[in-house]
Short mmCIF file of C-alpha atoms in Angstrom, two decimals:
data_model
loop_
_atom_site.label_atom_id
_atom_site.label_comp_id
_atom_site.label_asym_id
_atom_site.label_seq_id
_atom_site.Cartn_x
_atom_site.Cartn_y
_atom_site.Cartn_z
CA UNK L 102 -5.35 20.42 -14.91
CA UNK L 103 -7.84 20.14 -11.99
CA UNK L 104 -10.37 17.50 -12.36
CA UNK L 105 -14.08 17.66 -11.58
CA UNK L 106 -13.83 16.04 -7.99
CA UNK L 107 -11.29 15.22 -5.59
CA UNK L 108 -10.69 11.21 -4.67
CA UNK L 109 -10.79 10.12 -1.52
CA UNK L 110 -9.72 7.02 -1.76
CA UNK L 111 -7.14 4.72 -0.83
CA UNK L 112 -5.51 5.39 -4.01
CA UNK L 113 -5.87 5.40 -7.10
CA UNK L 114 -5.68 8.84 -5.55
CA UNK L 115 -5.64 12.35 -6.00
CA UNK L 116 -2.16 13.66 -7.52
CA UNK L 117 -0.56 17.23 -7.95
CA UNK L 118 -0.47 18.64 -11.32
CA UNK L 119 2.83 18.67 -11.40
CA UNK L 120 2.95 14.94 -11.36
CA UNK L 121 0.40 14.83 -13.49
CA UNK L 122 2.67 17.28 -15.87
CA UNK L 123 5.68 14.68 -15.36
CA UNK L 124 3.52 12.36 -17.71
CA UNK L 125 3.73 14.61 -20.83
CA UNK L 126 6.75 13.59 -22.16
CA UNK L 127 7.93 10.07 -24.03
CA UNK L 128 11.00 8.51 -22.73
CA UNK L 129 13.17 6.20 -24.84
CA UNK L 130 14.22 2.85 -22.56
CA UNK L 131 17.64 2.08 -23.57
CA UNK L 132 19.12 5.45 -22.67
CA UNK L 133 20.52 6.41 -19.77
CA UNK L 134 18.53 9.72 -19.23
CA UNK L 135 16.13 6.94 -18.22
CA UNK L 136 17.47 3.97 -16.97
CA UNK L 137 20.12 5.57 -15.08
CA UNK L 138 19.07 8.82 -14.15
CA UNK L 139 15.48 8.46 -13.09
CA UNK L 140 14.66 4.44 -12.95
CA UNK L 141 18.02 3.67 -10.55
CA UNK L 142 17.93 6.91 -9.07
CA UNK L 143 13.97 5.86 -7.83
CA UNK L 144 15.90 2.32 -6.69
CA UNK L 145 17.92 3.94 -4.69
CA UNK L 146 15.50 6.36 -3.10
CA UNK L 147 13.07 3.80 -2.47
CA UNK L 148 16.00 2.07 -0.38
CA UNK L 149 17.06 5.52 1.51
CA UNK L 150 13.36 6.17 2.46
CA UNK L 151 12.59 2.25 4.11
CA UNK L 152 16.06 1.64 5.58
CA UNK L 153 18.92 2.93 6.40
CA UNK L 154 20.85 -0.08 6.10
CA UNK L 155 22.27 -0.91 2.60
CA UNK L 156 21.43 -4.93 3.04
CA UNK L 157 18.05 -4.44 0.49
CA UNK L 158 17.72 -4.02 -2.68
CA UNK L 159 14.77 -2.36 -4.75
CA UNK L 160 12.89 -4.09 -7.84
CA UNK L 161 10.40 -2.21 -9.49
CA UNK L 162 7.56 -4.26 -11.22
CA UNK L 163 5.16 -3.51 -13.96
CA UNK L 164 1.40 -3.91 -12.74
CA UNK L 165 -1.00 -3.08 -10.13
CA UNK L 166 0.33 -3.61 -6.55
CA UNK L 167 -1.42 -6.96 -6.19
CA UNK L 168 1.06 -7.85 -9.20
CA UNK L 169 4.00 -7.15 -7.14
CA UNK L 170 2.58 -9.17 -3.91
CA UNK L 171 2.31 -12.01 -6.23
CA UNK L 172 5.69 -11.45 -7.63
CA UNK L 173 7.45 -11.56 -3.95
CA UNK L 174 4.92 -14.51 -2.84
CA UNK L 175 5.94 -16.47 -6.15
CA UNK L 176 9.66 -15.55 -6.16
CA UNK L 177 10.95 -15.69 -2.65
CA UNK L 178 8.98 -18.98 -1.51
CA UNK L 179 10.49 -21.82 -2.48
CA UNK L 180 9.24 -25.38 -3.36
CA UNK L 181 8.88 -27.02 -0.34
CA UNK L 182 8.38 -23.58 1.56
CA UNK L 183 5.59 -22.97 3.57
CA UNK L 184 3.69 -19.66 4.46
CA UNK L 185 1.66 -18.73 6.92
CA UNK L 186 -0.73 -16.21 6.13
CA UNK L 187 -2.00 -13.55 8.60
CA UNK L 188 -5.51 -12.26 7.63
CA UNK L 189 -8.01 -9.91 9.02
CA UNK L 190 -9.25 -8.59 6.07
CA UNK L 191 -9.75 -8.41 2.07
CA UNK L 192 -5.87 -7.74 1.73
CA UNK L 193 -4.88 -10.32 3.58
CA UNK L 194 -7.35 -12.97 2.04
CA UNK L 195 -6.03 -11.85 -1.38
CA UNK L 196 -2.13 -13.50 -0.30
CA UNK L 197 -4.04 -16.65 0.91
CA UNK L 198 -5.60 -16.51 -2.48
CA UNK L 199 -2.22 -15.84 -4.59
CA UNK L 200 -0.99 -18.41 -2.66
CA UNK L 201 -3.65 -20.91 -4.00
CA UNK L 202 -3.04 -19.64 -7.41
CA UNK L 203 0.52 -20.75 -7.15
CA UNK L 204 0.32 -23.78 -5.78
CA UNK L 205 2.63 -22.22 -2.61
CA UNK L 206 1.60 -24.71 0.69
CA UNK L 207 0.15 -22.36 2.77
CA UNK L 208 -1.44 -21.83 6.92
CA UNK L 209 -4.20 -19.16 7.43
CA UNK L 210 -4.44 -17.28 10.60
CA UNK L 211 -7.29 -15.51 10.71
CA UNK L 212 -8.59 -12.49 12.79
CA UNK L 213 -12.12 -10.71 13.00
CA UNK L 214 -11.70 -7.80 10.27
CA UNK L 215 -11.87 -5.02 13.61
CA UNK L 216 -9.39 -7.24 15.74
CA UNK L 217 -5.71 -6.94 15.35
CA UNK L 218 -3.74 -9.50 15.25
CA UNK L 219 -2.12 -11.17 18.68
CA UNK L 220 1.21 -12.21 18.53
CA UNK L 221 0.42 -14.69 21.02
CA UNK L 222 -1.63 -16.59 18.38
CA UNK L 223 1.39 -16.38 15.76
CA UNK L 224 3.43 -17.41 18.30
CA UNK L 225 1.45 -20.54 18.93
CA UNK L 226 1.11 -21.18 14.81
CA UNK L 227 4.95 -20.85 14.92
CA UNK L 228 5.92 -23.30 17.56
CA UNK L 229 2.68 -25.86 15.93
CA UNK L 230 4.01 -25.83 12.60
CA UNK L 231 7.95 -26.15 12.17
CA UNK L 232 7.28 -26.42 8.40
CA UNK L 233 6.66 -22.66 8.00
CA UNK L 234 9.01 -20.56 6.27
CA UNK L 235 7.30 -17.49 5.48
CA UNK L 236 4.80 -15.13 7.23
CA UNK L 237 2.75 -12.92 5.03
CA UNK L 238 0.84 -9.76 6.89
CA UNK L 239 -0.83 -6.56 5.12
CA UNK L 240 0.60 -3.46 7.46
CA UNK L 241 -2.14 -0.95 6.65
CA UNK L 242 -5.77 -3.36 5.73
CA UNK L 243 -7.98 -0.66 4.24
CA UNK L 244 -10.45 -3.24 4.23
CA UNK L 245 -11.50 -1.59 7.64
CA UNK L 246 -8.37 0.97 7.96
CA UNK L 247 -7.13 -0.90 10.45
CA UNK L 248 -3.24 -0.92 11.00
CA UNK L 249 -1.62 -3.62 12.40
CA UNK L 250 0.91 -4.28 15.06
CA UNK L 251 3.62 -4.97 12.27
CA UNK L 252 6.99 -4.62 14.26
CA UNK L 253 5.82 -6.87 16.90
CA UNK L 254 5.11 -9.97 14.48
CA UNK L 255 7.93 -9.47 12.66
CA UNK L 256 10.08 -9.53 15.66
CA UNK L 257 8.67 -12.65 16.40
CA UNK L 258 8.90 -13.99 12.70
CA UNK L 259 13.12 -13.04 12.94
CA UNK L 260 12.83 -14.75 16.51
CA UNK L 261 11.73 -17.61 14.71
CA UNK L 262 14.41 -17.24 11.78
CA UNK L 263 11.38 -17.22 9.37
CA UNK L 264 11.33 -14.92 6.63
CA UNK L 265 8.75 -11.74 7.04
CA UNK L 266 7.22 -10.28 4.35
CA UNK L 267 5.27 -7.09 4.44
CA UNK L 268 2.52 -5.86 2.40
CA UNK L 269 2.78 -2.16 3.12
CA UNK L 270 0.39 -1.09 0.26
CA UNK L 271 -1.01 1.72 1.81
CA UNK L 272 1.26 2.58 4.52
CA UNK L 273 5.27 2.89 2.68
CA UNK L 274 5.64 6.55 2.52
CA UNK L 275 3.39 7.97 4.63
CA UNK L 276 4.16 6.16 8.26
CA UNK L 277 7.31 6.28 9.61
CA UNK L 278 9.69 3.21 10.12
CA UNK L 279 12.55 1.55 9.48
CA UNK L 280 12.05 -1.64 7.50
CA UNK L 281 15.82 -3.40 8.91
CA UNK L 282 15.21 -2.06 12.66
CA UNK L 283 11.48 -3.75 12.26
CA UNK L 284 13.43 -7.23 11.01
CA UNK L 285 11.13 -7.07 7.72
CA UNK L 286 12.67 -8.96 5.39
CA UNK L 287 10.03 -8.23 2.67
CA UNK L 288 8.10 -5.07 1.78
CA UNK L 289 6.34 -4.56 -0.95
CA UNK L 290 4.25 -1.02 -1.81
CA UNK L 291 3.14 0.48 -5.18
CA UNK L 292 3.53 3.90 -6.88
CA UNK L 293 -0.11 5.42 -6.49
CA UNK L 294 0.06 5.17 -2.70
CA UNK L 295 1.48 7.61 -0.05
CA UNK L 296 4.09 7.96 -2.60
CA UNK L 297 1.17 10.03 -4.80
CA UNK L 298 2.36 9.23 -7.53
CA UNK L 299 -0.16 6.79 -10.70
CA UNK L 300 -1.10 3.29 -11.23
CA UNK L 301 1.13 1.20 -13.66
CA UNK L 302 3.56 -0.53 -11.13
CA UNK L 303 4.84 -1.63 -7.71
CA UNK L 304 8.04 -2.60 -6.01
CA UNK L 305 9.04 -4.78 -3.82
CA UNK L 306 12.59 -3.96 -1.15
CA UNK L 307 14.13 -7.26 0.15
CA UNK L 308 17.13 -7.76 1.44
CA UNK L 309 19.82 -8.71 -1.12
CA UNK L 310 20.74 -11.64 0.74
CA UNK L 311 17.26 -12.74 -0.13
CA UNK L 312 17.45 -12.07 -3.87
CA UNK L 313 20.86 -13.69 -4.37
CA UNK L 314 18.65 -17.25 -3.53
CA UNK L 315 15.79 -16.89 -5.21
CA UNK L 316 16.64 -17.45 -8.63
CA UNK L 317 14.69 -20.04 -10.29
CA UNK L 318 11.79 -20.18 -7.70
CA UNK L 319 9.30 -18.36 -9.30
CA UNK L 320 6.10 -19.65 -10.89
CA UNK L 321 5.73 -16.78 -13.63
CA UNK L 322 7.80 -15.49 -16.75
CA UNK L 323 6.49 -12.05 -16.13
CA UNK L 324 6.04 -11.88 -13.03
CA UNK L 325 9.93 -13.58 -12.05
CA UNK L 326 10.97 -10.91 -10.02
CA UNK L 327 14.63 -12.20 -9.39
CA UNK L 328 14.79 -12.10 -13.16
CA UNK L 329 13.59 -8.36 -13.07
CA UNK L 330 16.40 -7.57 -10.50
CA UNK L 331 19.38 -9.04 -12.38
CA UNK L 332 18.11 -7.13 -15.38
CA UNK L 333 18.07 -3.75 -13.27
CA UNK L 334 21.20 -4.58 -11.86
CA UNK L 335 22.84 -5.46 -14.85
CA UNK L 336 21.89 -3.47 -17.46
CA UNK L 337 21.72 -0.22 -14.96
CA UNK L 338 17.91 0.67 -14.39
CA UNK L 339 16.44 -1.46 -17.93
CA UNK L 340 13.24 -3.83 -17.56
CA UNK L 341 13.16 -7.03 -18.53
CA UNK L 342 9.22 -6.53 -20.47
CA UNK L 343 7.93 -2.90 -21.62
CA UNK L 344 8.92 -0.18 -19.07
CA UNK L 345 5.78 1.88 -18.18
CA UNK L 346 7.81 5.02 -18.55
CA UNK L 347 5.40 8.02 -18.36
CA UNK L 348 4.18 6.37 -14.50
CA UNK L 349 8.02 5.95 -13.60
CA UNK L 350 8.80 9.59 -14.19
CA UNK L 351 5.33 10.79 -12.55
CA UNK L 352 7.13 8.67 -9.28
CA UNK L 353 10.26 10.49 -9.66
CA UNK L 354 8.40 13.55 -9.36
CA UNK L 355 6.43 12.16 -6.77
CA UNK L 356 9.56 11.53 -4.72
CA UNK L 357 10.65 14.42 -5.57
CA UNK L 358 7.20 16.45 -3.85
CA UNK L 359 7.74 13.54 -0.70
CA UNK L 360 11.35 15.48 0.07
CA UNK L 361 10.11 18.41 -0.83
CA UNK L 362 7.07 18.23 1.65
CA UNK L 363 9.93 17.31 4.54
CA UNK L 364 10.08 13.15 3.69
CA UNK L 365 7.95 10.36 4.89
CA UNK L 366 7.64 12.35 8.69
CA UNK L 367 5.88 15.69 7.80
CA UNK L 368 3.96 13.34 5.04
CA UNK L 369 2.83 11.50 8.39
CA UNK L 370 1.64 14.50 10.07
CA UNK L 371 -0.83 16.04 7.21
CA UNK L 372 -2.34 12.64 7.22
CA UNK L 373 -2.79 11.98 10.57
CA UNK L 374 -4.48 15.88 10.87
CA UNK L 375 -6.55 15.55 7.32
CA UNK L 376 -7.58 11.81 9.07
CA UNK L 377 -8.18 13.70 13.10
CA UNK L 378 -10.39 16.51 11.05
CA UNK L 379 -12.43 14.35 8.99
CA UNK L 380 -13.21 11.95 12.15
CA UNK L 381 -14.51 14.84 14.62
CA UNK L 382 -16.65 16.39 11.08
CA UNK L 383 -18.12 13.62 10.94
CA UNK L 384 -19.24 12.81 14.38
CA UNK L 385 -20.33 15.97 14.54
CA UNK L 386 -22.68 14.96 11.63
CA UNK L 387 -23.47 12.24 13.14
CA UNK L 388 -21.47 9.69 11.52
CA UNK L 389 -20.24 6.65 13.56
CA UNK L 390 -16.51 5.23 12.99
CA UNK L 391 -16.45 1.43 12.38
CA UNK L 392 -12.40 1.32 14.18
CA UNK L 393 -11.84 2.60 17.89
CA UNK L 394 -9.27 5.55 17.52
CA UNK L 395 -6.71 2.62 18.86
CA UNK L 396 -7.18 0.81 16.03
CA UNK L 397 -7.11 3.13 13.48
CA UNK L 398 -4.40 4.28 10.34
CA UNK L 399 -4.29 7.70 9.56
CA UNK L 400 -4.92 6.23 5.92
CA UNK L 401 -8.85 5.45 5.74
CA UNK L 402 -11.84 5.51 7.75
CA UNK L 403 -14.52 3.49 8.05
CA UNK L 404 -18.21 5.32 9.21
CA UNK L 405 -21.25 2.95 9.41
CA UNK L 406 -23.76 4.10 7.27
CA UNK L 407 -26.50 5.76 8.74
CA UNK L 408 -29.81 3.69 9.75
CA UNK L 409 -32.28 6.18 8.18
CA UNK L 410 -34.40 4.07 6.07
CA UNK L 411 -34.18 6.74 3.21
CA UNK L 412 -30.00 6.30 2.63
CA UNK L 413 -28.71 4.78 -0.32
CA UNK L 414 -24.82 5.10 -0.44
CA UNK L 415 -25.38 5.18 -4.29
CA UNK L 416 -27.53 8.36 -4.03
CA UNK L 417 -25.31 9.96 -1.15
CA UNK L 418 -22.10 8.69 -3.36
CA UNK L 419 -23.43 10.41 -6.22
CA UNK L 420 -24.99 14.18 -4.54
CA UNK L 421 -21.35 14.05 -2.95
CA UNK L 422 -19.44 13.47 -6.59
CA UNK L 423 -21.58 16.20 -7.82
CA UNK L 424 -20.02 18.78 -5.52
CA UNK L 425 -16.55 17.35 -6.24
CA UNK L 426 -15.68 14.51 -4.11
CA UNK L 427 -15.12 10.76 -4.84
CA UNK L 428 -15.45 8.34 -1.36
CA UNK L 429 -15.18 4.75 -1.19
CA UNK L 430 -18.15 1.99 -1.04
CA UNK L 431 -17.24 -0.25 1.87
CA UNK L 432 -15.57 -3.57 2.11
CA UNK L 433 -16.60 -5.08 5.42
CA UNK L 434 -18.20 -8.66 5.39
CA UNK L 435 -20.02 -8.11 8.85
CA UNK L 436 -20.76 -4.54 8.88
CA UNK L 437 -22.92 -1.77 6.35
CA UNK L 438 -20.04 1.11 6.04
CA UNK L 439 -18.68 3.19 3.40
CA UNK L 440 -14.84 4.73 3.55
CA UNK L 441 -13.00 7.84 3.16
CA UNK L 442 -9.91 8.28 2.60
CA UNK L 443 -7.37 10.85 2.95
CA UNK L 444 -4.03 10.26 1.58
CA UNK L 445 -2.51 11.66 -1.96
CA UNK L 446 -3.02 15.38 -2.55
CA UNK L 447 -5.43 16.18 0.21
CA UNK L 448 -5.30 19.25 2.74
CA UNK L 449 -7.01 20.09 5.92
CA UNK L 450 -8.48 22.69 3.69
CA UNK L 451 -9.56 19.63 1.67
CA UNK L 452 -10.88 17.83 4.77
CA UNK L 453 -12.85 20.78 6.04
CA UNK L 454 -14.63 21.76 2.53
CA UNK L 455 -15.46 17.81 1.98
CA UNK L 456 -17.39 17.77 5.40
CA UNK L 457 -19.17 21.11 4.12
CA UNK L 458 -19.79 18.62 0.73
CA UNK L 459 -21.25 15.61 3.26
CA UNK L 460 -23.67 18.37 5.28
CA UNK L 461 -24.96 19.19 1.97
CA UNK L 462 -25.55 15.62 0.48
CA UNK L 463 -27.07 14.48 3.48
CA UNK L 464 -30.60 14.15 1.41
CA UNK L 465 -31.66 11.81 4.15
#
């Protein structure tokens, strides 16, 4: 089942075949072999691996993870609620734009794409704007591959007794904490992230107290994600709208391989080595990062391109897919970079034959 070339990307990513095996059998929705056994089993994982305090509650939602931001933005804000929006980067301008979409009142904090955020300046926007009820903050921004300080603002959100919600996209699963010790009211992830498992939904884990008072708040049939809860909690695991059943069991395996690899910790620890290996490769080649090591997840990396008036990342992008591995155009407004990431299925091994791959396609 191996494909042609290995993604390194922020995910869609790179799975194990025997996730990709999971997917090879069809799954009728109103039995319990599903519902039951492998949807609310997956609910209650999810729970175990953020928290272990049993005040949150798991929803799973059909979609891409963007789907299940919007679900949580349009759901748990209120009319007459207020969020402020914390952006330094593409991630974080997509909730100001969600927002917009809804018709949610909204503040934008913005930071340089390569600065973190300074909980100073939330601070300030706090004590300015008594109207806020939200706070909205990506934890991992692969725009650059930054990761922000995300326990420090939400300790100053719950200071505040504002509600924090977390877009931990690319971060759930494969870096370590504890959503309730954090005070993250909020966090919402998707399937084909550190989890490794394939696109087709997200899920968002919010306290319960949370869900109990959201009903009739949101701005979408489909995307009503109080709605989806009572169903799951009803009716033991079922969807409201078309399950995406062959993804859900493909997670279920995935969390299976996460325990199996020694949980979210030892997931941690291959990262941050594939991410340490790739970054001394490719000085060595005589790559630049974009991030200061201070700054920077063990998710994605950011190199500036090189200056060589013969590079075209299409051309080096396509030599490197040729000898079997996928990187990522880059996203920076300010700055001429490309990415590579190093989460899913990757090893050191991986790592250290990819920078053999980059010596290679280095045409220029």
């Amino acid at each position: 089942m191996n494909n042609e070339y290995l993604l390194l990307t922020p995910g869609p990513l790179s799975t194990s075949d025997s996730v990709k095996e999971a997917m090879l059998k069809d799954w009728c929705t109103w039995d319990d072999d599903y519902n039951v056994d492998i949807v609310q089993a997956i609910r209650s994982e999810l729970c175990s691996l953020a928290t272990k305090s049993t005040e949150y509650t798991a929803t799973l939602m059909q979609g891409s993870g963007t789907s299940s931001v919007e679900s949580a933005i349009g759901t748990f804000i209120p009319n007459g609620g207020k969020l402020l929006v914390i952006n330094n980067g593409a991630y974080g301008a997509r909730i100001v734009e969600i927002a917009q979409y809804l018709g949610i009142t909204y503040s934008e904090l913005d930071f340089a794409e390569t600065e973190l955020p300074e909980g100073h300046k939330v601070e300030a926007a706090l004590l300015s704007d008594p109207t806020i009820t939200h706070v909205a903050m990506v934890h991992c921004e692969t725009t650059t591959g930054i990761l922000n300080p995300a326990k420090e603002i939400a300790e100053l959100v719950h200071k505040h007794n504002k509600v924090m919600i977390l877009d931990a996209m690319s971060s759930f699963g494969g870096i370590p904490f504890d959503i309730n010790e954090w005070h993250i009211d909020v966090l919402i992830s998707s399937a084909n992230k550190c989890i490794q498992g394939v696109p087709g939904f997200g899920f968002v884990i919010a306290k319960k107290s949370l869900m109990h008072t959201a009903k009739g708040n949101a701005r979408s049939l489909s995307l009503d994600l109080y709605a989806q809860w009572q169903t799951m909690e009803q009716h033991h695991g079922k969807w409201r709208f078309t399950s995406p059943t062959h993804v859900v069991r493909a997670f279920a395996q995935a969390l299976t391989e996460l325990k199996q690899e020694g949980g979210i910790s030892a997931r941690f620890q291959r990262y941050q080595k594939n991410q340490s290996l790739l970054v001394t490769g490719m000085q060595e080649l005589g790559f630049k990062t974009l991030l200061p090591t201070t700054l920077q997840s063990p998710i994605i990396t950011s190199f500036y391109s090189p200056s060589s008036p013969d590079y075209d990342f299409k051309r080096f992008y396509n030599q490197l897919k040729s000898l079997g591995y996928v990187i990522y155009p880059g996203k920076v407004s300010n700055a001429d970079c490309f990415r590579i990431g190093n989460i899913g299925e990757v090893t050191p091994q991986d790592i250290t034959q990819l920078l053999d791959a980059i010596a290679q396609a280095k045409y220029w």
